[in-house]
Amino acid sequence: MTDDQKKVSPDDEYQFPQDEYASADSGSESQTESDESGSAETVEKKTGFPGFLSHFSALPIFKNKRAWIVIAAVILIIIFIRVLDTGKKTQPISQQSVVSQQQAPVTIQQPDNAVLGSLDALKAHSSRTEAQINELHSQVTSLQNTVSETQSENQQLQQKLVALESQISGISETLQRVITKMPKGKRLVYHLRAVLPDRAWVTSGNGETLTVTVGDRVPEYGVVSSINAEQGIIETSSGRKIQYGPNDY
């Protein structure tokens, strides 16, 4: 029993004071250590890396729950420290990139000669167009003035025409009054001297004799419309009749 205890490594002798089952089973573990080591070697030869893990987990320190808790806490602390270190390293890099982006000089691209030439051509064209627009505007203004003058002249002509119409109406009224006041001449009278069914002979008061048929014109009587030989009457378009006189036989 003493010989087996001398062969145990210092790691196997580490035990927590509160571990109750480790002290009770130390004798049995030392007795079976040689068997387990032999079986572990055969398993490691057969399985490789998994066998190594099983051999590593067979150590007494990894059978203690408190040891696992301590190992897990140490691993978490190491991971937390590494995370803090990486955060400190990345923050200056990002700040440097922002500063470099802010300090990057702005390059102003010079315009091309062709672009400048086209701009000059556009300016010249716009100047010509503006001059043409001004000329058209002046022409429109002159036309408006001409139209205004023509309208005023038309108004004056209309006023003159109204005055002429009033003068003409006054002159016509004056002529009517003069005509009405003129003495009337002696009325011309014709008398029937002889008559046939298609022809008649008439004589005026001043001794003028006419031969008339239907359709002939008689002074101050109009056109002969009919000749009635039985009654001795000649009808005219004026309504006056030519017939035998009181001294005719």
mmCIF file of C-alpha atoms in Angstrom:
data_model
loop_
_atom_site.group_PDB
_atom_site.id
_atom_site.type_symbol
_atom_site.label_atom_id
_atom_site.label_comp_id
_atom_site.label_asym_id
_atom_site.label_seq_id
_atom_site.Cartn_x
_atom_site.Cartn_y
_atom_site.Cartn_z
ATOM 1 C CA MET A 1 0.000 0.000 0.000
ATOM 2 C CA THR A 2 2.832 2.387 0.825
ATOM 3 C CA ASP A 3 4.595 1.562 -2.450
ATOM 4 C CA ASP A 4 1.551 2.551 -4.484
ATOM 5 C CA GLN A 5 1.224 5.851 -2.644
ATOM 6 C CA LYS A 6 4.863 6.732 -3.418
ATOM 7 C CA LYS A 7 4.180 6.342 -7.148
ATOM 8 C CA VAL A 8 1.312 8.896 -7.156
ATOM 9 C CA SER A 9 2.177 12.216 -8.819
ATOM 10 C CA PRO A 10 1.951 15.557 -6.983
ATOM 11 C CA ASP A 11 -1.199 16.371 -8.998
ATOM 12 C CA ASP A 12 -2.831 13.250 -7.614
ATOM 13 C CA GLU A 13 -1.997 14.316 -4.045
ATOM 14 C CA TYR A 14 -3.850 17.712 -4.476
ATOM 15 C CA GLN A 15 -7.162 17.511 -2.683
ATOM 16 C CA PHE A 16 -9.572 20.130 -1.321
ATOM 17 C CA PRO A 17 -10.189 19.927 2.419
ATOM 18 C CA GLN A 18 -13.930 19.745 1.874
ATOM 19 C CA ASP A 19 -13.673 16.784 -0.509
ATOM 20 C CA GLU A 20 -15.108 13.877 1.457
ATOM 21 C CA TYR A 21 -15.111 11.163 -1.093
ATOM 22 C CA ALA A 22 -11.508 11.758 -2.298
ATOM 23 C CA SER A 23 -9.879 10.698 1.051
ATOM 24 C CA ALA A 24 -12.165 7.731 1.445
ATOM 25 C CA ASP A 25 -11.458 6.356 -1.991
ATOM 26 C CA SER A 26 -7.718 7.143 -2.156
ATOM 27 C CA GLY A 27 -6.741 3.578 -1.308
ATOM 28 C CA SER A 28 -8.961 2.018 -3.903
ATOM 29 C CA GLU A 29 -7.865 4.525 -6.542
ATOM 30 C CA SER A 30 -4.152 3.737 -5.911
ATOM 31 C CA GLN A 31 -4.815 0.027 -6.213
ATOM 32 C CA THR A 32 -6.662 0.369 -9.517
ATOM 33 C CA GLU A 33 -4.318 3.015 -10.963
ATOM 34 C CA SER A 34 -2.077 0.504 -12.653
ATOM 35 C CA ASP A 35 -5.050 -1.283 -14.211
ATOM 36 C CA GLU A 36 -6.587 1.983 -15.400
ATOM 37 C CA SER A 37 -3.290 3.206 -16.836
ATOM 38 C CA GLY A 38 -2.890 -0.001 -18.789
ATOM 39 C CA SER A 39 -6.431 0.135 -20.067
ATOM 40 C CA ALA A 40 -6.037 3.855 -20.883
ATOM 41 C CA GLU A 41 -2.911 3.132 -22.927
ATOM 42 C CA THR A 42 -4.705 0.437 -24.913
ATOM 43 C CA VAL A 43 -7.694 2.752 -25.437
ATOM 44 C CA GLU A 44 -5.373 5.610 -26.517
ATOM 45 C CA LYS A 45 -3.686 3.384 -29.039
ATOM 46 C CA LYS A 46 -7.050 2.391 -30.451
ATOM 47 C CA THR A 47 -8.915 5.723 -30.348
ATOM 48 C CA GLY A 48 -6.156 8.391 -30.639
ATOM 49 C CA PHE A 49 -7.175 11.915 -29.485
ATOM 50 C CA PRO A 50 -10.459 10.859 -27.776
ATOM 51 C CA GLY A 51 -8.512 8.330 -25.788
ATOM 52 C CA PHE A 52 -6.143 11.071 -24.684
ATOM 53 C CA LEU A 53 -9.096 13.142 -23.484
ATOM 54 C CA SER A 54 -10.480 10.199 -21.552
ATOM 55 C CA HIS A 55 -7.069 9.656 -19.972
ATOM 56 C CA PHE A 56 -6.808 13.360 -19.188
ATOM 57 C CA SER A 57 -10.285 13.442 -17.643
ATOM 58 C CA ALA A 58 -9.458 10.383 -15.529
ATOM 59 C CA LEU A 59 -7.154 12.494 -13.333
ATOM 60 C CA PRO A 60 -8.505 12.945 -9.791
ATOM 61 C CA ILE A 61 -8.428 16.749 -10.022
ATOM 62 C CA PHE A 62 -10.937 16.715 -12.909
ATOM 63 C CA LYS A 63 -13.273 14.477 -10.957
ATOM 64 C CA ASN A 64 -13.794 17.243 -8.442
ATOM 65 C CA LYS A 65 -16.759 19.572 -9.216
ATOM 66 C CA ARG A 66 -15.149 22.539 -7.504
ATOM 67 C CA ALA A 67 -12.082 22.146 -9.686
ATOM 68 C CA TRP A 68 -14.271 22.381 -12.800
ATOM 69 C CA ILE A 69 -15.898 25.538 -11.439
ATOM 70 C CA VAL A 70 -12.504 27.146 -10.815
ATOM 71 C CA ILE A 71 -11.260 26.184 -14.296
ATOM 72 C CA ALA A 72 -14.426 27.579 -15.945
ATOM 73 C CA ALA A 73 -14.079 30.855 -14.007
ATOM 74 C CA VAL A 74 -10.445 31.218 -15.076
ATOM 75 C CA ILE A 75 -11.386 30.571 -18.727
ATOM 76 C CA LEU A 76 -14.158 33.192 -18.585
ATOM 77 C CA ILE A 77 -11.794 35.768 -17.064
ATOM 78 C CA ILE A 78 -9.219 35.114 -19.798
ATOM 79 C CA ILE A 79 -11.889 35.467 -22.535
ATOM 80 C CA PHE A 80 -13.175 38.729 -20.995
ATOM 81 C CA ILE A 81 -9.640 40.176 -20.870
ATOM 82 C CA ARG A 82 -9.017 39.213 -24.495
ATOM 83 C CA VAL A 83 -12.288 40.854 -25.573
ATOM 84 C CA LEU A 84 -11.315 44.074 -23.793
ATOM 85 C CA ASP A 85 -7.900 44.043 -25.461
ATOM 86 C CA THR A 86 -9.375 43.552 -28.928
ATOM 87 C CA GLY A 87 -11.886 46.387 -28.321
ATOM 88 C CA LYS A 88 -9.094 48.754 -27.310
ATOM 89 C CA LYS A 89 -7.122 47.826 -30.419
ATOM 90 C CA THR A 90 -10.013 48.234 -32.874
ATOM 91 C CA GLN A 91 -11.223 51.568 -31.460
ATOM 92 C CA PRO A 92 -8.078 53.580 -32.358
ATOM 93 C CA ILE A 93 -8.068 52.012 -35.809
ATOM 94 C CA SER A 94 -11.663 53.106 -36.430
ATOM 95 C CA GLN A 95 -10.904 56.576 -35.063
ATOM 96 C CA GLN A 96 -7.847 56.828 -37.307
ATOM 97 C CA SER A 97 -9.942 55.793 -40.328
ATOM 98 C CA VAL A 98 -12.559 58.458 -39.496
ATOM 99 C CA VAL A 99 -9.856 61.098 -39.052
ATOM 100 C CA SER A 100 -8.219 60.064 -42.314
ATOM 101 C CA GLN A 101 -11.573 60.273 -44.073
ATOM 102 C CA GLN A 102 -12.206 63.725 -42.619
ATOM 103 C CA GLN A 103 -8.729 64.972 -43.490
ATOM 104 C CA ALA A 104 -8.805 63.636 -47.063
ATOM 105 C CA PRO A 105 -8.293 66.622 -49.400
ATOM 106 C CA VAL A 106 -11.075 67.482 -51.830
ATOM 107 C CA THR A 107 -9.825 67.559 -55.385
ATOM 108 C CA ILE A 108 -11.578 70.061 -57.670
ATOM 109 C CA GLN A 109 -11.759 68.825 -61.213
ATOM 110 C CA GLN A 110 -10.983 71.499 -63.753
ATOM 111 C CA PRO A 111 -13.557 71.827 -66.541
ATOM 112 C CA ASP A 112 -12.622 70.617 -69.980
ATOM 113 C CA ASN A 113 -11.889 73.062 -72.798
ATOM 114 C CA ALA A 114 -14.655 71.530 -74.900
ATOM 115 C CA VAL A 115 -17.143 72.117 -72.106
ATOM 116 C CA LEU A 116 -15.968 75.717 -71.757
ATOM 117 C CA GLY A 117 -16.296 76.202 -75.506
ATOM 118 C CA SER A 118 -19.833 74.842 -75.514
ATOM 119 C CA LEU A 119 -20.725 77.125 -72.614
ATOM 120 C CA ASP A 120 -19.387 80.143 -74.522
ATOM 121 C CA ALA A 121 -21.388 79.104 -77.581
ATOM 122 C CA LEU A 122 -24.520 78.782 -75.465
ATOM 123 C CA LYS A 123 -23.932 82.230 -73.981
ATOM 124 C CA ALA A 124 -23.511 83.748 -77.443
ATOM 125 C CA HIS A 125 -26.650 82.003 -78.687
ATOM 126 C CA SER A 126 -28.623 83.212 -75.674
ATOM 127 C CA SER A 127 -27.374 86.766 -76.293
ATOM 128 C CA ARG A 128 -28.510 86.631 -79.936
ATOM 129 C CA THR A 129 -31.853 85.204 -78.901
ATOM 130 C CA GLU A 130 -32.311 87.946 -76.334
ATOM 131 C CA ALA A 131 -31.517 90.595 -78.973
ATOM 132 C CA GLN A 132 -34.062 89.064 -81.360
ATOM 133 C CA ILE A 133 -36.668 89.000 -78.604
ATOM 134 C CA ASN A 134 -36.030 92.673 -77.847
ATOM 135 C CA GLU A 135 -36.360 93.536 -81.548
ATOM 136 C CA LEU A 136 -39.634 91.625 -81.807
ATOM 137 C CA HIS A 137 -40.880 93.379 -78.694
ATOM 138 C CA SER A 138 -40.121 96.774 -80.234
ATOM 139 C CA GLN A 139 -41.903 95.748 -83.463
ATOM 140 C CA VAL A 140 -44.950 94.633 -81.513
ATOM 141 C CA THR A 141 -44.949 97.941 -79.649
ATOM 142 C CA SER A 142 -44.815 99.904 -82.913
ATOM 143 C CA LEU A 143 -47.661 97.797 -84.343
ATOM 144 C CA GLN A 144 -49.737 98.469 -81.262
ATOM 145 C CA ASN A 145 -49.135 102.196 -81.690
ATOM 146 C CA THR A 146 -50.133 101.979 -85.367
ATOM 147 C CA VAL A 147 -53.322 100.109 -84.493
ATOM 148 C CA SER A 148 -54.168 102.710 -81.870
ATOM 149 C CA GLU A 149 -53.665 105.520 -84.388
ATOM 150 C CA THR A 150 -55.821 103.704 -86.971
ATOM 151 C CA GLN A 151 -58.585 103.232 -84.433
ATOM 152 C CA SER A 152 -58.543 106.929 -83.563
ATOM 153 C CA GLU A 153 -58.673 107.837 -87.283
ATOM 154 C CA ASN A 154 -61.612 105.482 -87.805
ATOM 155 C CA GLN A 155 -63.435 107.106 -84.932
ATOM 156 C CA GLN A 156 -62.855 110.521 -86.488
ATOM 157 C CA LEU A 157 -64.128 109.285 -89.873
ATOM 158 C CA GLN A 158 -67.236 107.861 -88.256
ATOM 159 C CA GLN A 159 -67.898 111.183 -86.598
ATOM 160 C CA LYS A 160 -67.501 112.940 -89.966
ATOM 161 C CA LEU A 161 -69.875 110.463 -91.621
ATOM 162 C CA VAL A 162 -72.471 111.081 -88.946
ATOM 163 C CA ALA A 163 -72.137 114.823 -89.545
ATOM 164 C CA LEU A 164 -72.493 114.340 -93.322
ATOM 165 C CA GLU A 165 -75.580 112.179 -92.872
ATOM 166 C CA SER A 166 -77.151 114.850 -90.730
ATOM 167 C CA GLN A 167 -76.315 117.481 -93.370
ATOM 168 C CA ILE A 168 -77.773 115.329 -96.184
ATOM 169 C CA SER A 169 -80.957 114.729 -94.247
ATOM 170 C CA GLY A 170 -81.258 118.470 -93.668
ATOM 171 C CA ILE A 171 -80.722 119.187 -97.369
ATOM 172 C CA SER A 172 -83.354 116.624 -98.399
ATOM 173 C CA GLU A 173 -85.867 118.131 -96.002
ATOM 174 C CA THR A 174 -85.133 121.572 -97.449
ATOM 175 C CA LEU A 175 -85.666 120.269 -100.993
ATOM 176 C CA GLN A 176 -88.976 118.726 -100.038
ATOM 177 C CA ARG A 177 -90.156 121.987 -98.575
ATOM 178 C CA VAL A 178 -89.021 123.857 -101.704
ATOM 179 C CA ILE A 179 -90.764 121.365 -104.002
ATOM 180 C CA THR A 180 -93.982 121.571 -102.076
ATOM 181 C CA LYS A 181 -93.917 125.346 -102.202
ATOM 182 C CA MET A 182 -93.324 125.463 -105.991
ATOM 183 C CA PRO A 183 -96.445 126.342 -108.031
ATOM 184 C CA LYS A 184 -97.935 123.428 -109.947
ATOM 185 C CA GLY A 185 -98.155 123.715 -113.780
ATOM 186 C CA LYS A 186 -101.294 123.167 -115.796
ATOM 187 C CA ARG A 187 -102.258 119.511 -116.018
ATOM 188 C CA LEU A 188 -101.986 117.970 -119.503
ATOM 189 C CA VAL A 189 -105.282 116.494 -120.688
ATOM 190 C CA TYR A 190 -105.870 114.227 -123.742
ATOM 191 C CA HIS A 191 -109.213 113.617 -125.413
ATOM 192 C CA LEU A 192 -110.229 110.805 -127.711
ATOM 193 C CA ARG A 193 -110.863 111.830 -131.323
ATOM 194 C CA ALA A 194 -111.235 108.447 -133.046
ATOM 195 C CA VAL A 195 -111.006 104.830 -132.032
ATOM 196 C CA LEU A 196 -110.664 101.356 -133.569
ATOM 197 C CA PRO A 197 -110.514 97.992 -131.823
ATOM 198 C CA ASP A 198 -106.683 98.078 -131.835
ATOM 199 C CA ARG A 199 -105.867 101.744 -132.334
ATOM 200 C CA ALA A 200 -106.924 105.232 -131.164
ATOM 201 C CA TRP A 201 -106.258 108.874 -131.879
ATOM 202 C CA VAL A 202 -105.981 111.347 -129.046
ATOM 203 C CA THR A 203 -105.479 115.116 -128.934
ATOM 204 C CA SER A 204 -104.062 117.250 -126.091
ATOM 205 C CA GLY A 205 -105.274 120.630 -124.917
ATOM 206 C CA ASN A 206 -102.449 122.408 -126.736
ATOM 207 C CA GLY A 207 -103.382 120.770 -130.033
ATOM 208 C CA GLU A 208 -100.910 117.837 -130.081
ATOM 209 C CA THR A 209 -102.297 114.668 -131.703
ATOM 210 C CA LEU A 210 -101.054 111.129 -130.972
ATOM 211 C CA THR A 211 -101.813 107.702 -132.398
ATOM 212 C CA VAL A 212 -101.631 105.056 -129.671
ATOM 213 C CA THR A 213 -102.021 101.312 -129.342
ATOM 214 C CA VAL A 214 -101.883 98.994 -126.346
ATOM 215 C CA GLY A 215 -98.437 99.353 -124.730
ATOM 216 C CA ASP A 216 -97.677 102.891 -125.939
ATOM 217 C CA ARG A 217 -96.757 105.577 -123.430
ATOM 218 C CA VAL A 218 -98.777 108.775 -123.137
ATOM 219 C CA PRO A 219 -97.239 111.812 -121.356
ATOM 220 C CA GLU A 220 -98.570 112.201 -117.772
ATOM 221 C CA TYR A 221 -100.871 109.175 -118.311
ATOM 222 C CA GLY A 222 -98.456 106.312 -118.420
ATOM 223 C CA VAL A 223 -98.727 103.179 -120.591
ATOM 224 C CA VAL A 224 -101.919 102.357 -122.499
ATOM 225 C CA SER A 225 -103.322 99.159 -120.975
ATOM 226 C CA SER A 226 -106.541 98.694 -122.996
ATOM 227 C CA ILE A 227 -108.653 100.308 -125.761
ATOM 228 C CA ASN A 228 -112.476 99.907 -125.614
ATOM 229 C CA ALA A 229 -113.833 101.004 -128.995
ATOM 230 C CA GLU A 230 -117.495 100.403 -128.094
ATOM 231 C CA GLN A 231 -117.427 102.608 -125.003
ATOM 232 C CA GLY A 232 -114.767 104.974 -126.349
ATOM 233 C CA ILE A 233 -112.433 104.627 -123.335
ATOM 234 C CA ILE A 234 -108.641 104.160 -123.190
ATOM 235 C CA GLU A 235 -107.253 102.728 -119.890
ATOM 236 C CA THR A 236 -103.702 103.769 -118.771
ATOM 237 C CA SER A 237 -101.279 102.493 -116.107
ATOM 238 C CA SER A 238 -101.683 105.669 -114.016
ATOM 239 C CA GLY A 239 -105.391 105.064 -113.644
ATOM 240 C CA ARG A 240 -106.357 108.046 -115.712
ATOM 241 C CA LYS A 241 -108.732 107.440 -118.637
ATOM 242 C CA ILE A 242 -108.767 109.036 -122.064
ATOM 243 C CA GLN A 243 -112.223 109.415 -123.600
ATOM 244 C CA TYR A 244 -114.257 111.709 -125.781
ATOM 245 C CA GLY A 245 -114.403 115.345 -124.731
ATOM 246 C CA PRO A 246 -117.506 117.437 -124.268
ATOM 247 C CA ASN A 247 -117.113 119.019 -127.719
ATOM 248 C CA ASP A 248 -116.215 115.757 -129.528
ATOM 249 C CA TYR A 249 -118.732 113.977 -131.790
#
